[in-house]
């Protein structure tokens, strides 16, 4: 049945009742038995999660090491190497671009402090 805006939509459902010999007071006994709550440990899922965490830690570590190695190599340059690299590379990258903005006092300090 196509749904058209403004048209009344009728929703229906059906239920089939089955008579049982269980008393109303005892209807949840099956779910409260100790055998129902016996769960096997899913070792594969635990190992999979552990390996995935190690992989992600490794990826983050590699990214950090590459970034830090590049920054440390820039800081270890001699004065002549720095002058040569300025001609080739242009602007600095990373935190050097924003460190002046981070530590600069805002123009309207009282507005930010209220």
JSON list of C-alpha atoms in Angstrom, two decimals:
[
{"chain": "A", "resi": 1, "resn": "UNK", "atom": "CA", "xyz": [0.00, 0.00, 0.00]},
{"chain": "A", "resi": 2, "resn": "UNK", "atom": "CA", "xyz": [1.59, 3.29, -1.01]},
{"chain": "A", "resi": 3, "resn": "UNK", "atom": "CA", "xyz": [1.90, 5.89, 1.75]},
{"chain": "A", "resi": 4, "resn": "UNK", "atom": "CA", "xyz": [0.50, 9.28, 0.79]},
{"chain": "A", "resi": 5, "resn": "UNK", "atom": "CA", "xyz": [0.77, 12.40, 2.90]},
{"chain": "A", "resi": 6, "resn": "UNK", "atom": "CA", "xyz": [-2.49, 13.16, 4.70]},
{"chain": "A", "resi": 7, "resn": "UNK", "atom": "CA", "xyz": [-3.84, 9.62, 4.29]},
{"chain": "A", "resi": 8, "resn": "UNK", "atom": "CA", "xyz": [-4.61, 7.68, 7.47]},
{"chain": "A", "resi": 9, "resn": "UNK", "atom": "CA", "xyz": [-2.29, 4.72, 7.99]},
{"chain": "A", "resi": 10, "resn": "UNK", "atom": "CA", "xyz": [-3.79, 1.69, 9.73]},
{"chain": "A", "resi": 11, "resn": "UNK", "atom": "CA", "xyz": [-1.37, -0.56, 11.60]},
{"chain": "A", "resi": 12, "resn": "UNK", "atom": "CA", "xyz": [-2.49, -4.03, 12.75]},
{"chain": "A", "resi": 13, "resn": "UNK", "atom": "CA", "xyz": [-0.92, -6.97, 14.50]},
{"chain": "A", "resi": 14, "resn": "UNK", "atom": "CA", "xyz": [-2.01, -10.45, 15.53]},
{"chain": "A", "resi": 15, "resn": "UNK", "atom": "CA", "xyz": [-1.35, -12.54, 18.62]},
{"chain": "A", "resi": 16, "resn": "UNK", "atom": "CA", "xyz": [-1.71, -16.26, 19.09]},
{"chain": "A", "resi": 17, "resn": "UNK", "atom": "CA", "xyz": [-2.13, -17.52, 22.65]},
{"chain": "A", "resi": 18, "resn": "UNK", "atom": "CA", "xyz": [-1.07, -21.02, 23.65]},
{"chain": "A", "resi": 19, "resn": "UNK", "atom": "CA", "xyz": [-2.25, -22.55, 26.90]},
{"chain": "A", "resi": 20, "resn": "UNK", "atom": "CA", "xyz": [0.54, -24.06, 29.01]},
{"chain": "A", "resi": 21, "resn": "UNK", "atom": "CA", "xyz": [0.63, -26.17, 32.14]},
{"chain": "A", "resi": 22, "resn": "UNK", "atom": "CA", "xyz": [3.03, -23.73, 33.88]},
{"chain": "A", "resi": 23, "resn": "UNK", "atom": "CA", "xyz": [1.62, -21.74, 36.71]},
{"chain": "A", "resi": 24, "resn": "UNK", "atom": "CA", "xyz": [1.79, -17.96, 36.52]},
{"chain": "A", "resi": 25, "resn": "UNK", "atom": "CA", "xyz": [4.05, -17.79, 39.60]},
{"chain": "A", "resi": 26, "resn": "UNK", "atom": "CA", "xyz": [6.57, -20.23, 38.10]},
{"chain": "A", "resi": 27, "resn": "UNK", "atom": "CA", "xyz": [6.80, -18.79, 34.58]},
{"chain": "A", "resi": 28, "resn": "UNK", "atom": "CA", "xyz": [10.35, -17.41, 35.01]},
{"chain": "A", "resi": 29, "resn": "UNK", "atom": "CA", "xyz": [11.89, -20.42, 36.72]},
{"chain": "A", "resi": 30, "resn": "UNK", "atom": "CA", "xyz": [13.37, -21.61, 33.42]},
{"chain": "A", "resi": 31, "resn": "UNK", "atom": "CA", "xyz": [15.34, -18.37, 33.07]},
{"chain": "A", "resi": 32, "resn": "UNK", "atom": "CA", "xyz": [16.52, -18.27, 36.68]},
{"chain": "A", "resi": 33, "resn": "UNK", "atom": "CA", "xyz": [18.17, -21.70, 36.62]},
{"chain": "A", "resi": 34, "resn": "UNK", "atom": "CA", "xyz": [21.95, -21.74, 36.97]},
{"chain": "A", "resi": 35, "resn": "UNK", "atom": "CA", "xyz": [22.41, -23.68, 33.71]},
{"chain": "A", "resi": 36, "resn": "UNK", "atom": "CA", "xyz": [20.84, -20.80, 31.79]},
{"chain": "A", "resi": 37, "resn": "UNK", "atom": "CA", "xyz": [23.61, -18.42, 32.93]},
{"chain": "A", "resi": 38, "resn": "UNK", "atom": "CA", "xyz": [26.53, -20.72, 32.12]},
{"chain": "A", "resi": 39, "resn": "UNK", "atom": "CA", "xyz": [28.42, -18.87, 29.42]},
{"chain": "A", "resi": 40, "resn": "UNK", "atom": "CA", "xyz": [31.53, -20.10, 27.74]},
{"chain": "A", "resi": 41, "resn": "UNK", "atom": "CA", "xyz": [34.34, -17.61, 27.50]},
{"chain": "A", "resi": 42, "resn": "UNK", "atom": "CA", "xyz": [34.81, -16.41, 23.94]},
{"chain": "A", "resi": 43, "resn": "UNK", "atom": "CA", "xyz": [38.59, -16.67, 23.80]},
{"chain": "A", "resi": 44, "resn": "UNK", "atom": "CA", "xyz": [38.77, -15.78, 20.12]},
{"chain": "A", "resi": 45, "resn": "UNK", "atom": "CA", "xyz": [36.97, -12.48, 20.72]},
{"chain": "A", "resi": 46, "resn": "UNK", "atom": "CA", "xyz": [39.25, -11.63, 23.64]},
{"chain": "A", "resi": 47, "resn": "UNK", "atom": "CA", "xyz": [42.37, -12.44, 21.61]},
{"chain": "A", "resi": 48, "resn": "UNK", "atom": "CA", "xyz": [41.03, -10.49, 18.63]},
{"chain": "A", "resi": 49, "resn": "UNK", "atom": "CA", "xyz": [40.41, -7.41, 20.78]},
{"chain": "A", "resi": 50, "resn": "UNK", "atom": "CA", "xyz": [43.87, -7.68, 22.32]},
{"chain": "A", "resi": 51, "resn": "UNK", "atom": "CA", "xyz": [45.59, -7.97, 18.93]},
{"chain": "A", "resi": 52, "resn": "UNK", "atom": "CA", "xyz": [43.55, -5.06, 17.56]},
{"chain": "A", "resi": 53, "resn": "UNK", "atom": "CA", "xyz": [44.57, -2.88, 20.52]},
{"chain": "A", "resi": 54, "resn": "UNK", "atom": "CA", "xyz": [48.24, -3.78, 19.99]},
{"chain": "A", "resi": 55, "resn": "UNK", "atom": "CA", "xyz": [47.95, -2.95, 16.30]},
{"chain": "A", "resi": 56, "resn": "UNK", "atom": "CA", "xyz": [46.38, 0.45, 16.99]},
{"chain": "A", "resi": 57, "resn": "UNK", "atom": "CA", "xyz": [48.99, 1.25, 19.63]},
{"chain": "A", "resi": 58, "resn": "UNK", "atom": "CA", "xyz": [51.67, 0.36, 17.06]},
{"chain": "A", "resi": 59, "resn": "UNK", "atom": "CA", "xyz": [50.11, 2.63, 14.42]},
{"chain": "A", "resi": 60, "resn": "UNK", "atom": "CA", "xyz": [49.94, 5.56, 16.84]},
{"chain": "A", "resi": 61, "resn": "UNK", "atom": "CA", "xyz": [53.51, 4.85, 17.95]},
{"chain": "A", "resi": 62, "resn": "UNK", "atom": "CA", "xyz": [54.81, 4.86, 14.38]},
{"chain": "A", "resi": 63, "resn": "UNK", "atom": "CA", "xyz": [53.07, 8.15, 13.63]},
{"chain": "A", "resi": 64, "resn": "UNK", "atom": "CA", "xyz": [54.47, 9.74, 16.79]},
{"chain": "A", "resi": 65, "resn": "UNK", "atom": "CA", "xyz": [57.97, 8.45, 16.12]},
{"chain": "A", "resi": 66, "resn": "UNK", "atom": "CA", "xyz": [57.99, 9.78, 12.55]},
{"chain": "A", "resi": 67, "resn": "UNK", "atom": "CA", "xyz": [56.74, 13.18, 13.71]},
{"chain": "A", "resi": 68, "resn": "UNK", "atom": "CA", "xyz": [59.19, 13.41, 16.61]},
{"chain": "A", "resi": 69, "resn": "UNK", "atom": "CA", "xyz": [62.13, 12.22, 14.51]},
{"chain": "A", "resi": 70, "resn": "UNK", "atom": "CA", "xyz": [61.41, 14.89, 11.89]},
{"chain": "A", "resi": 71, "resn": "UNK", "atom": "CA", "xyz": [61.05, 17.62, 14.57]},
{"chain": "A", "resi": 72, "resn": "UNK", "atom": "CA", "xyz": [64.24, 16.56, 16.36]},
{"chain": "A", "resi": 73, "resn": "UNK", "atom": "CA", "xyz": [66.18, 16.53, 13.10]},
{"chain": "A", "resi": 74, "resn": "UNK", "atom": "CA", "xyz": [65.07, 20.11, 12.48]},
{"chain": "A", "resi": 75, "resn": "UNK", "atom": "CA", "xyz": [66.13, 21.21, 15.96]},
{"chain": "A", "resi": 76, "resn": "UNK", "atom": "CA", "xyz": [69.52, 19.53, 15.65]},
{"chain": "A", "resi": 77, "resn": "UNK", "atom": "CA", "xyz": [70.45, 21.45, 12.49]},
{"chain": "A", "resi": 78, "resn": "UNK", "atom": "CA", "xyz": [73.35, 23.81, 12.55]},
{"chain": "A", "resi": 79, "resn": "UNK", "atom": "CA", "xyz": [72.79, 27.47, 11.79]},
{"chain": "A", "resi": 80, "resn": "UNK", "atom": "CA", "xyz": [73.98, 27.12, 8.21]},
{"chain": "A", "resi": 81, "resn": "UNK", "atom": "CA", "xyz": [71.71, 24.09, 7.63]},
{"chain": "A", "resi": 82, "resn": "UNK", "atom": "CA", "xyz": [68.76, 26.06, 9.00]},
{"chain": "A", "resi": 83, "resn": "UNK", "atom": "CA", "xyz": [69.41, 28.90, 6.58]},
{"chain": "A", "resi": 84, "resn": "UNK", "atom": "CA", "xyz": [69.67, 26.44, 3.70]},
{"chain": "A", "resi": 85, "resn": "UNK", "atom": "CA", "xyz": [66.45, 24.67, 4.72]},
{"chain": "A", "resi": 86, "resn": "UNK", "atom": "CA", "xyz": [64.57, 27.99, 4.89]},
{"chain": "A", "resi": 87, "resn": "UNK", "atom": "CA", "xyz": [65.34, 28.57, 1.24]},
{"chain": "A", "resi": 88, "resn": "UNK", "atom": "CA", "xyz": [64.06, 25.12, 0.28]},
{"chain": "A", "resi": 89, "resn": "UNK", "atom": "CA", "xyz": [61.17, 24.32, 2.62]},
{"chain": "A", "resi": 90, "resn": "UNK", "atom": "CA", "xyz": [59.49, 27.65, 3.27]},
{"chain": "A", "resi": 91, "resn": "UNK", "atom": "CA", "xyz": [57.30, 27.83, 6.38]},
{"chain": "A", "resi": 92, "resn": "UNK", "atom": "CA", "xyz": [57.62, 25.65, 9.43]},
{"chain": "A", "resi": 93, "resn": "UNK", "atom": "CA", "xyz": [55.00, 23.04, 10.09]},
{"chain": "A", "resi": 94, "resn": "UNK", "atom": "CA", "xyz": [53.25, 21.62, 13.13]},
{"chain": "A", "resi": 95, "resn": "UNK", "atom": "CA", "xyz": [53.09, 23.41, 16.43]},
{"chain": "A", "resi": 96, "resn": "UNK", "atom": "CA", "xyz": [55.56, 26.06, 15.27]},
{"chain": "A", "resi": 97, "resn": "UNK", "atom": "CA", "xyz": [52.83, 27.68, 13.19]},
{"chain": "A", "resi": 98, "resn": "UNK", "atom": "CA", "xyz": [50.51, 28.20, 16.15]},
{"chain": "A", "resi": 99, "resn": "UNK", "atom": "CA", "xyz": [52.79, 28.53, 19.17]},
{"chain": "A", "resi": 100, "resn": "UNK", "atom": "CA", "xyz": [52.72, 32.34, 18.89]},
{"chain": "A", "resi": 101, "resn": "UNK", "atom": "CA", "xyz": [48.93, 32.36, 18.87]},
{"chain": "A", "resi": 102, "resn": "UNK", "atom": "CA", "xyz": [48.64, 30.00, 21.80]},
{"chain": "A", "resi": 103, "resn": "UNK", "atom": "CA", "xyz": [50.74, 32.11, 24.16]},
{"chain": "A", "resi": 104, "resn": "UNK", "atom": "CA", "xyz": [49.54, 35.51, 22.94]},
{"chain": "A", "resi": 105, "resn": "UNK", "atom": "CA", "xyz": [47.35, 37.48, 25.34]},
{"chain": "A", "resi": 106, "resn": "UNK", "atom": "CA", "xyz": [43.81, 37.94, 23.91]},
{"chain": "A", "resi": 107, "resn": "UNK", "atom": "CA", "xyz": [42.70, 41.46, 22.99]},
{"chain": "A", "resi": 108, "resn": "UNK", "atom": "CA", "xyz": [39.72, 41.54, 25.39]},
{"chain": "A", "resi": 109, "resn": "UNK", "atom": "CA", "xyz": [40.94, 39.50, 28.35]},
{"chain": "A", "resi": 110, "resn": "UNK", "atom": "CA", "xyz": [38.14, 40.56, 30.72]},
{"chain": "A", "resi": 111, "resn": "UNK", "atom": "CA", "xyz": [35.47, 39.24, 28.36]},
{"chain": "A", "resi": 112, "resn": "UNK", "atom": "CA", "xyz": [37.05, 35.78, 28.44]},
{"chain": "A", "resi": 113, "resn": "UNK", "atom": "CA", "xyz": [37.56, 35.80, 32.20]},
{"chain": "A", "resi": 114, "resn": "UNK", "atom": "CA", "xyz": [33.95, 36.49, 33.16]}
]
